Every structure is written in structure tokens, then in C-alpha cells.
């Protein structure tokens, strides 16, 4: 596959979705590439009716008709910006779902203030095409951080049809119900929790000092 050849040439690896078991251990001490879906990552933290609350018929700005732009404002932008752009029509309930996201992540995860500050900066970015791209990059990075924190899972299939996304491990109850009520081949499409082994940074620093490093 050309994609695998390309990432291997620059020193990255791509995990293989396990054929059995409900957990996978990933060694992140080296470069690794995984596939994420920012729209879906955000969706799984929000109630089902958050998607349907988008209302083009009420003159909602086109920018907010895109799911990832709409959900980003509810999850990561805790306060309405001083200058609302785009304005008019149905506006987001800024920060409405932030507390629920934190609850789902659990007490073990603390979202640093710099994350909220960066989200506010992105929300004020123009042009809107740039803001959309920044939102995608931000959420992809947030999903990566969740993986490092042990709060992510692979959802996909193995074998000839192998493919997966890395998504939140714990979802809003609305989407858990959707998953449970959706007919599928459970031996084909599965959830696998991701366990990561962080490099021992402190030990590495001590070794560097002993060897005369800075």
C-alpha cells in the first residue's frame, strides 16, 4: 500500500487492529500514525439532539451547519466571544457540553487552562475556512492526548477489511444506546481499548545526566 510505504519512509508505524481480544497495548516511544475523525470524536461527547439542534431553516450561518464547527463551540469554547462571527440565526450554546465532556473523561484527566485558551483563539480566527481547519487539527490533537491518558479506544475491523478510528473510550449515554441498538456483526466491527506505555522521561533524564548530558 502506498500510504504504508510513505509513512514507513519517514519513520512512522501504523498499528494493526487486533484480530481478537478487547485491549491493545501500544508502545508510543516511537513515531506512530493513527486515524481519527474529529466530527465523531466531538459527537460522542454530546447529547444526540445536539446534532439536530442545527437549524438551517432559522437562518443558521453556513459555518455552523458543519458538524465539527457546531460541536466545537459547545465543547471547547466556554464563553461566547466578544464579537460573534458569523452572527445571526441560530447560534451555539457556547460551552454547554464542556462539563459533560470532563465528566466522561473522569477525575484522572485535567484539562489545562491553555487548552481552553487555544480553543478561544481558534473560535476568533478568520477567515472561516482557516477556523474550520484549525478546529480539525485541535480536535485531532485532543484525541491523541486522550489516547496517551488511557481514555481512547479503537473502533474497527481486522483481517481483509481492516481499518479503524481512534475515538473516545467513554461516550455520552445517548450514543451508547445507539451503539447497543444498532445491528452489526460484533465479530467484525469491534471496540478495543487502547493501553499506552509512556516512555520513562525521568529515567531518561537521569541517564543523560550520568552520561554527561544536559
mmCIF file of C-alpha atoms in Angstrom:
data_model
loop_
_atom_site.group_PDB
_atom_site.id
_atom_site.type_symbol
_atom_site.label_atom_id
_atom_site.label_comp_id
_atom_site.label_asym_id
_atom_site.label_seq_id
_atom_site.Cartn_x
_atom_site.Cartn_y
_atom_site.Cartn_z
ATOM 1 C CA UNK A 1 0.000 0.000 0.000
ATOM 2 C CA UNK A 2 1.397 3.378 -0.975
ATOM 3 C CA UNK A 3 0.249 5.017 2.283
ATOM 4 C CA UNK A 4 2.042 2.474 4.473
ATOM 5 C CA UNK A 5 5.179 2.771 2.354
ATOM 6 C CA UNK A 6 5.103 6.571 2.661
ATOM 7 C CA UNK A 7 4.722 6.693 6.450
ATOM 8 C CA UNK A 8 7.366 3.991 6.931
ATOM 9 C CA UNK A 9 9.810 6.026 4.862
ATOM 10 C CA UNK A 10 9.514 8.932 7.309
ATOM 11 C CA UNK A 11 9.862 6.700 10.368
ATOM 12 C CA UNK A 12 6.218 6.242 11.364
ATOM 13 C CA UNK A 13 4.401 2.990 12.058
ATOM 14 C CA UNK A 14 0.694 2.134 11.794
ATOM 15 C CA UNK A 15 -0.827 -0.162 14.449
ATOM 16 C CA UNK A 16 -2.659 -3.279 13.321
ATOM 17 C CA UNK A 17 -6.208 -3.763 14.564
ATOM 18 C CA UNK A 18 -6.115 -6.928 16.721
ATOM 19 C CA UNK A 19 -7.966 -9.988 15.444
ATOM 20 C CA UNK A 20 -9.100 -10.908 18.965
ATOM 21 C CA UNK A 21 -9.241 -9.514 22.486
ATOM 22 C CA UNK A 22 -10.675 -6.286 23.858
ATOM 23 C CA UNK A 23 -7.423 -4.407 24.506
ATOM 24 C CA UNK A 24 -4.327 -3.377 22.597
ATOM 25 C CA UNK A 25 -1.042 -2.176 24.093
ATOM 26 C CA UNK A 26 0.732 0.491 22.039
ATOM 27 C CA UNK A 27 4.348 1.464 22.534
ATOM 28 C CA UNK A 28 4.393 5.198 21.898
ATOM 29 C CA UNK A 29 8.113 5.543 22.474
ATOM 30 C CA UNK A 30 8.451 5.907 18.707
ATOM 31 C CA UNK A 31 6.595 7.698 15.903
ATOM 32 C CA UNK A 32 3.121 6.339 15.273
ATOM 33 C CA UNK A 33 0.254 7.202 12.937
ATOM 34 C CA UNK A 34 -3.415 6.546 13.795
ATOM 35 C CA UNK A 35 -6.605 7.686 12.101
ATOM 36 C CA UNK A 36 -9.017 9.974 13.933
ATOM 37 C CA UNK A 37 -12.332 11.585 12.959
ATOM 38 C CA UNK A 38 -12.797 14.999 14.632
ATOM 39 C CA UNK A 39 -16.532 15.105 13.830
ATOM 40 C CA UNK A 40 -17.092 11.763 15.516
ATOM 41 C CA UNK A 41 -14.796 12.444 18.471
ATOM 42 C CA UNK A 42 -16.832 15.537 19.346
ATOM 43 C CA UNK A 43 -20.196 13.938 18.597
ATOM 44 C CA UNK A 44 -19.648 11.133 21.111
ATOM 45 C CA UNK A 45 -19.257 13.654 23.959
ATOM 46 C CA UNK A 46 -22.558 15.417 23.228
ATOM 47 C CA UNK A 47 -26.262 14.502 23.525
ATOM 48 C CA UNK A 48 -27.986 13.121 20.461
ATOM 49 C CA UNK A 49 -30.134 16.214 19.997
ATOM 50 C CA UNK A 50 -27.068 18.438 19.744
ATOM 51 C CA UNK A 51 -26.741 17.383 16.116
ATOM 52 C CA UNK A 52 -30.407 18.013 15.343
ATOM 53 C CA UNK A 53 -30.268 21.419 17.074
ATOM 54 C CA UNK A 54 -28.571 22.810 13.998
ATOM 55 C CA UNK A 55 -31.343 24.674 12.205
ATOM 56 C CA UNK A 56 -30.643 25.946 8.684
ATOM 57 C CA UNK A 57 -34.329 26.914 8.394
ATOM 58 C CA UNK A 58 -33.779 29.569 11.077
ATOM 59 C CA UNK A 59 -31.088 31.258 9.053
ATOM 60 C CA UNK A 60 -28.236 29.497 10.818
ATOM 61 C CA UNK A 61 -24.871 30.600 9.414
ATOM 62 C CA UNK A 62 -23.458 28.130 6.891
ATOM 63 C CA UNK A 63 -20.322 27.769 9.023
ATOM 64 C CA UNK A 64 -22.307 26.153 11.848
ATOM 65 C CA UNK A 65 -24.071 23.738 9.533
ATOM 66 C CA UNK A 66 -20.813 21.768 9.544
ATOM 67 C CA UNK A 67 -20.983 19.352 12.475
ATOM 68 C CA UNK A 68 -17.423 19.816 13.728
ATOM 69 C CA UNK A 69 -17.710 23.632 13.783
ATOM 70 C CA UNK A 70 -21.041 23.446 15.628
ATOM 71 C CA UNK A 71 -19.893 20.954 18.272
ATOM 72 C CA UNK A 72 -16.530 22.642 18.875
ATOM 73 C CA UNK A 73 -18.356 25.720 20.173
ATOM 74 C CA UNK A 74 -20.401 23.632 22.610
ATOM 75 C CA UNK A 75 -17.474 21.564 23.913
ATOM 76 C CA UNK A 76 -14.396 23.774 23.942
ATOM 77 C CA UNK A 77 -15.478 27.438 23.786
ATOM 78 C CA UNK A 78 -16.633 28.088 27.336
ATOM 79 C CA UNK A 79 -17.723 31.703 26.853
ATOM 80 C CA UNK A 80 -19.343 33.485 23.895
ATOM 81 C CA UNK A 81 -16.724 35.535 22.028
ATOM 82 C CA UNK A 82 -16.841 39.305 22.400
ATOM 83 C CA UNK A 83 -17.526 39.631 18.695
ATOM 84 C CA UNK A 84 -19.777 36.925 17.278
ATOM 85 C CA UNK A 85 -18.782 35.950 13.760
ATOM 86 C CA UNK A 86 -20.578 34.608 11.898
ATOM 87 C CA UNK A 87 -23.616 36.220 13.504
ATOM 88 C CA UNK A 88 -27.367 35.933 13.088
ATOM 89 C CA UNK A 89 -29.647 32.921 13.050
ATOM 90 C CA UNK A 90 -29.215 30.016 15.440
ATOM 91 C CA UNK A 91 -26.024 30.457 17.470
ATOM 92 C CA UNK A 92 -24.240 27.768 19.532
ATOM 93 C CA UNK A 93 -24.868 27.383 23.260
ATOM 94 C CA UNK A 94 -21.206 28.094 23.934
ATOM 95 C CA UNK A 95 -19.628 25.711 26.439
ATOM 96 C CA UNK A 96 -22.885 23.842 27.090
ATOM 97 C CA UNK A 97 -21.266 20.397 26.843
ATOM 98 C CA UNK A 98 -17.856 21.125 28.408
ATOM 99 C CA UNK A 99 -18.792 19.825 31.865
ATOM 100 C CA UNK A 100 -20.241 16.608 30.444
ATOM 101 C CA UNK A 101 -17.065 16.002 28.449
ATOM 102 C CA UNK A 102 -14.982 16.445 31.597
ATOM 103 C CA UNK A 103 -17.278 14.046 33.474
ATOM 104 C CA UNK A 104 -16.895 11.403 30.782
ATOM 105 C CA UNK A 105 -13.101 11.761 30.828
ATOM 106 C CA UNK A 106 -13.108 11.221 34.586
ATOM 107 C CA UNK A 107 -11.288 12.750 37.533
ATOM 108 C CA UNK A 108 -7.974 11.314 36.329
ATOM 109 C CA UNK A 109 -7.887 13.799 33.453
ATOM 110 C CA UNK A 110 -7.361 17.518 33.995
ATOM 111 C CA UNK A 111 -7.808 19.819 31.026
ATOM 112 C CA UNK A 112 -5.201 22.545 31.319
ATOM 113 C CA UNK A 113 -6.296 26.156 31.039
ATOM 114 C CA UNK A 114 -4.109 26.514 27.951
ATOM 115 C CA UNK A 115 -6.465 24.145 26.096
ATOM 116 C CA UNK A 116 -9.438 26.430 26.693
ATOM 117 C CA UNK A 117 -7.348 29.476 25.790
ATOM 118 C CA UNK A 118 -6.309 27.930 22.484
ATOM 119 C CA UNK A 119 -9.917 26.977 21.730
ATOM 120 C CA UNK A 120 -10.999 30.582 22.312
ATOM 121 C CA UNK A 121 -8.244 31.798 19.988
ATOM 122 C CA UNK A 122 -9.387 29.388 17.278
ATOM 123 C CA UNK A 123 -13.014 30.488 17.683
ATOM 124 C CA UNK A 124 -11.938 34.054 16.920
ATOM 125 C CA UNK A 125 -9.820 33.085 13.894
ATOM 126 C CA UNK A 126 -10.635 34.355 10.428
ATOM 127 C CA UNK A 127 -11.265 33.607 7.640
ATOM 128 C CA UNK A 128 -13.805 30.916 8.490
ATOM 129 C CA UNK A 129 -12.101 28.422 6.179
ATOM 130 C CA UNK A 130 -8.987 28.704 8.357
ATOM 131 C CA UNK A 131 -11.043 28.345 11.540
ATOM 132 C CA UNK A 132 -12.554 25.118 10.211
ATOM 133 C CA UNK A 133 -9.115 23.630 9.519
ATOM 134 C CA UNK A 134 -7.809 24.729 12.928
ATOM 135 C CA UNK A 135 -10.773 23.060 14.639
ATOM 136 C CA UNK A 136 -9.990 19.772 12.900
ATOM 137 C CA UNK A 137 -6.326 19.932 13.908
ATOM 138 C CA UNK A 138 -7.185 20.902 17.505
ATOM 139 C CA UNK A 139 -9.647 18.041 17.985
ATOM 140 C CA UNK A 140 -7.262 15.542 16.380
ATOM 141 C CA UNK A 141 -4.594 16.610 18.864
ATOM 142 C CA UNK A 142 -7.082 16.380 21.737
ATOM 143 C CA UNK A 143 -7.960 12.840 20.662
ATOM 144 C CA UNK A 144 -4.263 11.983 20.649
ATOM 145 C CA UNK A 145 -3.930 13.330 24.182
ATOM 146 C CA UNK A 146 -6.882 11.168 25.246
ATOM 147 C CA UNK A 147 -5.058 8.148 23.869
ATOM 148 C CA UNK A 148 -1.987 8.974 25.957
ATOM 149 C CA UNK A 149 -4.225 9.367 29.009
ATOM 150 C CA UNK A 150 -5.763 5.923 28.529
ATOM 151 C CA UNK A 151 -9.154 7.338 27.548
ATOM 152 C CA UNK A 152 -9.342 6.124 23.953
ATOM 153 C CA UNK A 153 -10.375 3.037 22.044
ATOM 154 C CA UNK A 154 -10.012 1.689 18.531
ATOM 155 C CA UNK A 155 -13.241 1.035 16.664
ATOM 156 C CA UNK A 156 -12.933 -1.015 13.519
ATOM 157 C CA UNK A 157 -12.302 -4.380 11.949
ATOM 158 C CA UNK A 158 -9.397 -6.724 11.374
ATOM 159 C CA UNK A 159 -8.484 -9.089 8.553
ATOM 160 C CA UNK A 160 -9.152 -8.378 4.893
ATOM 161 C CA UNK A 161 -11.347 -5.416 5.785
ATOM 162 C CA UNK A 162 -9.007 -3.958 8.383
ATOM 163 C CA UNK A 163 -9.491 -0.338 9.303
ATOM 164 C CA UNK A 164 -10.138 1.660 12.440
ATOM 165 C CA UNK A 165 -10.612 5.054 14.045
ATOM 166 C CA UNK A 166 -9.260 6.060 17.444
ATOM 167 C CA UNK A 167 -12.192 7.541 19.372
ATOM 168 C CA UNK A 168 -13.132 8.322 22.980
ATOM 169 C CA UNK A 169 -13.447 5.181 25.096
ATOM 170 C CA UNK A 170 -16.445 6.502 27.052
ATOM 171 C CA UNK A 171 -19.418 8.082 25.284
ATOM 172 C CA UNK A 172 -22.465 10.122 26.143
ATOM 173 C CA UNK A 173 -25.320 7.792 27.159
ATOM 174 C CA UNK A 174 -27.333 8.716 24.048
ATOM 175 C CA UNK A 175 -24.655 7.305 21.766
ATOM 176 C CA UNK A 176 -24.101 4.216 23.917
ATOM 177 C CA UNK A 177 -27.782 3.454 23.378
ATOM 178 C CA UNK A 178 -27.418 3.968 19.619
ATOM 179 C CA UNK A 179 -24.438 1.578 19.556
ATOM 180 C CA UNK A 180 -26.300 -1.050 21.539
ATOM 181 C CA UNK A 181 -29.383 -0.828 19.329
ATOM 182 C CA UNK A 182 -27.502 -0.911 16.022
ATOM 183 C CA UNK A 183 -27.449 -4.284 14.274
ATOM 184 C CA UNK A 184 -23.954 -5.335 13.184
ATOM 185 C CA UNK A 185 -21.582 -8.262 13.164
ATOM 186 C CA UNK A 186 -19.869 -7.965 16.542
ATOM 187 C CA UNK A 187 -17.145 -10.362 15.425
ATOM 188 C CA UNK A 188 -16.370 -7.959 12.597
ATOM 189 C CA UNK A 189 -16.833 -4.421 13.953
ATOM 190 C CA UNK A 190 -15.420 -4.188 17.449
ATOM 191 C CA UNK A 191 -14.235 -1.855 20.189
ATOM 192 C CA UNK A 192 -10.702 -2.340 21.515
ATOM 193 C CA UNK A 193 -9.424 -0.278 24.435
ATOM 194 C CA UNK A 194 -6.019 1.333 23.910
ATOM 195 C CA UNK A 195 -3.355 0.942 26.581
ATOM 196 C CA UNK A 196 -0.228 3.050 26.111
ATOM 197 C CA UNK A 197 3.213 2.760 27.627
ATOM 198 C CA UNK A 198 4.660 6.236 28.100
ATOM 199 C CA UNK A 199 8.438 6.493 27.885
ATOM 200 C CA UNK A 200 10.101 6.902 31.275
ATOM 201 C CA UNK A 201 11.083 10.552 30.818
ATOM 202 C CA UNK A 202 12.511 10.954 34.331
ATOM 203 C CA UNK A 203 14.701 7.879 33.944
ATOM 204 C CA UNK A 204 15.840 9.105 30.555
ATOM 205 C CA UNK A 205 16.877 12.460 32.038
ATOM 206 C CA UNK A 206 18.822 10.755 34.802
ATOM 207 C CA UNK A 207 20.643 8.593 32.256
ATOM 208 C CA UNK A 208 21.545 11.681 30.231
ATOM 209 C CA UNK A 209 22.934 13.418 33.308
ATOM 210 C CA UNK A 210 25.023 10.372 34.239
ATOM 211 C CA UNK A 211 26.415 10.276 30.717
ATOM 212 C CA UNK A 212 27.300 13.969 30.791
ATOM 213 C CA UNK A 213 24.188 15.216 29.028
ATOM 214 C CA UNK A 214 22.428 18.498 29.838
#
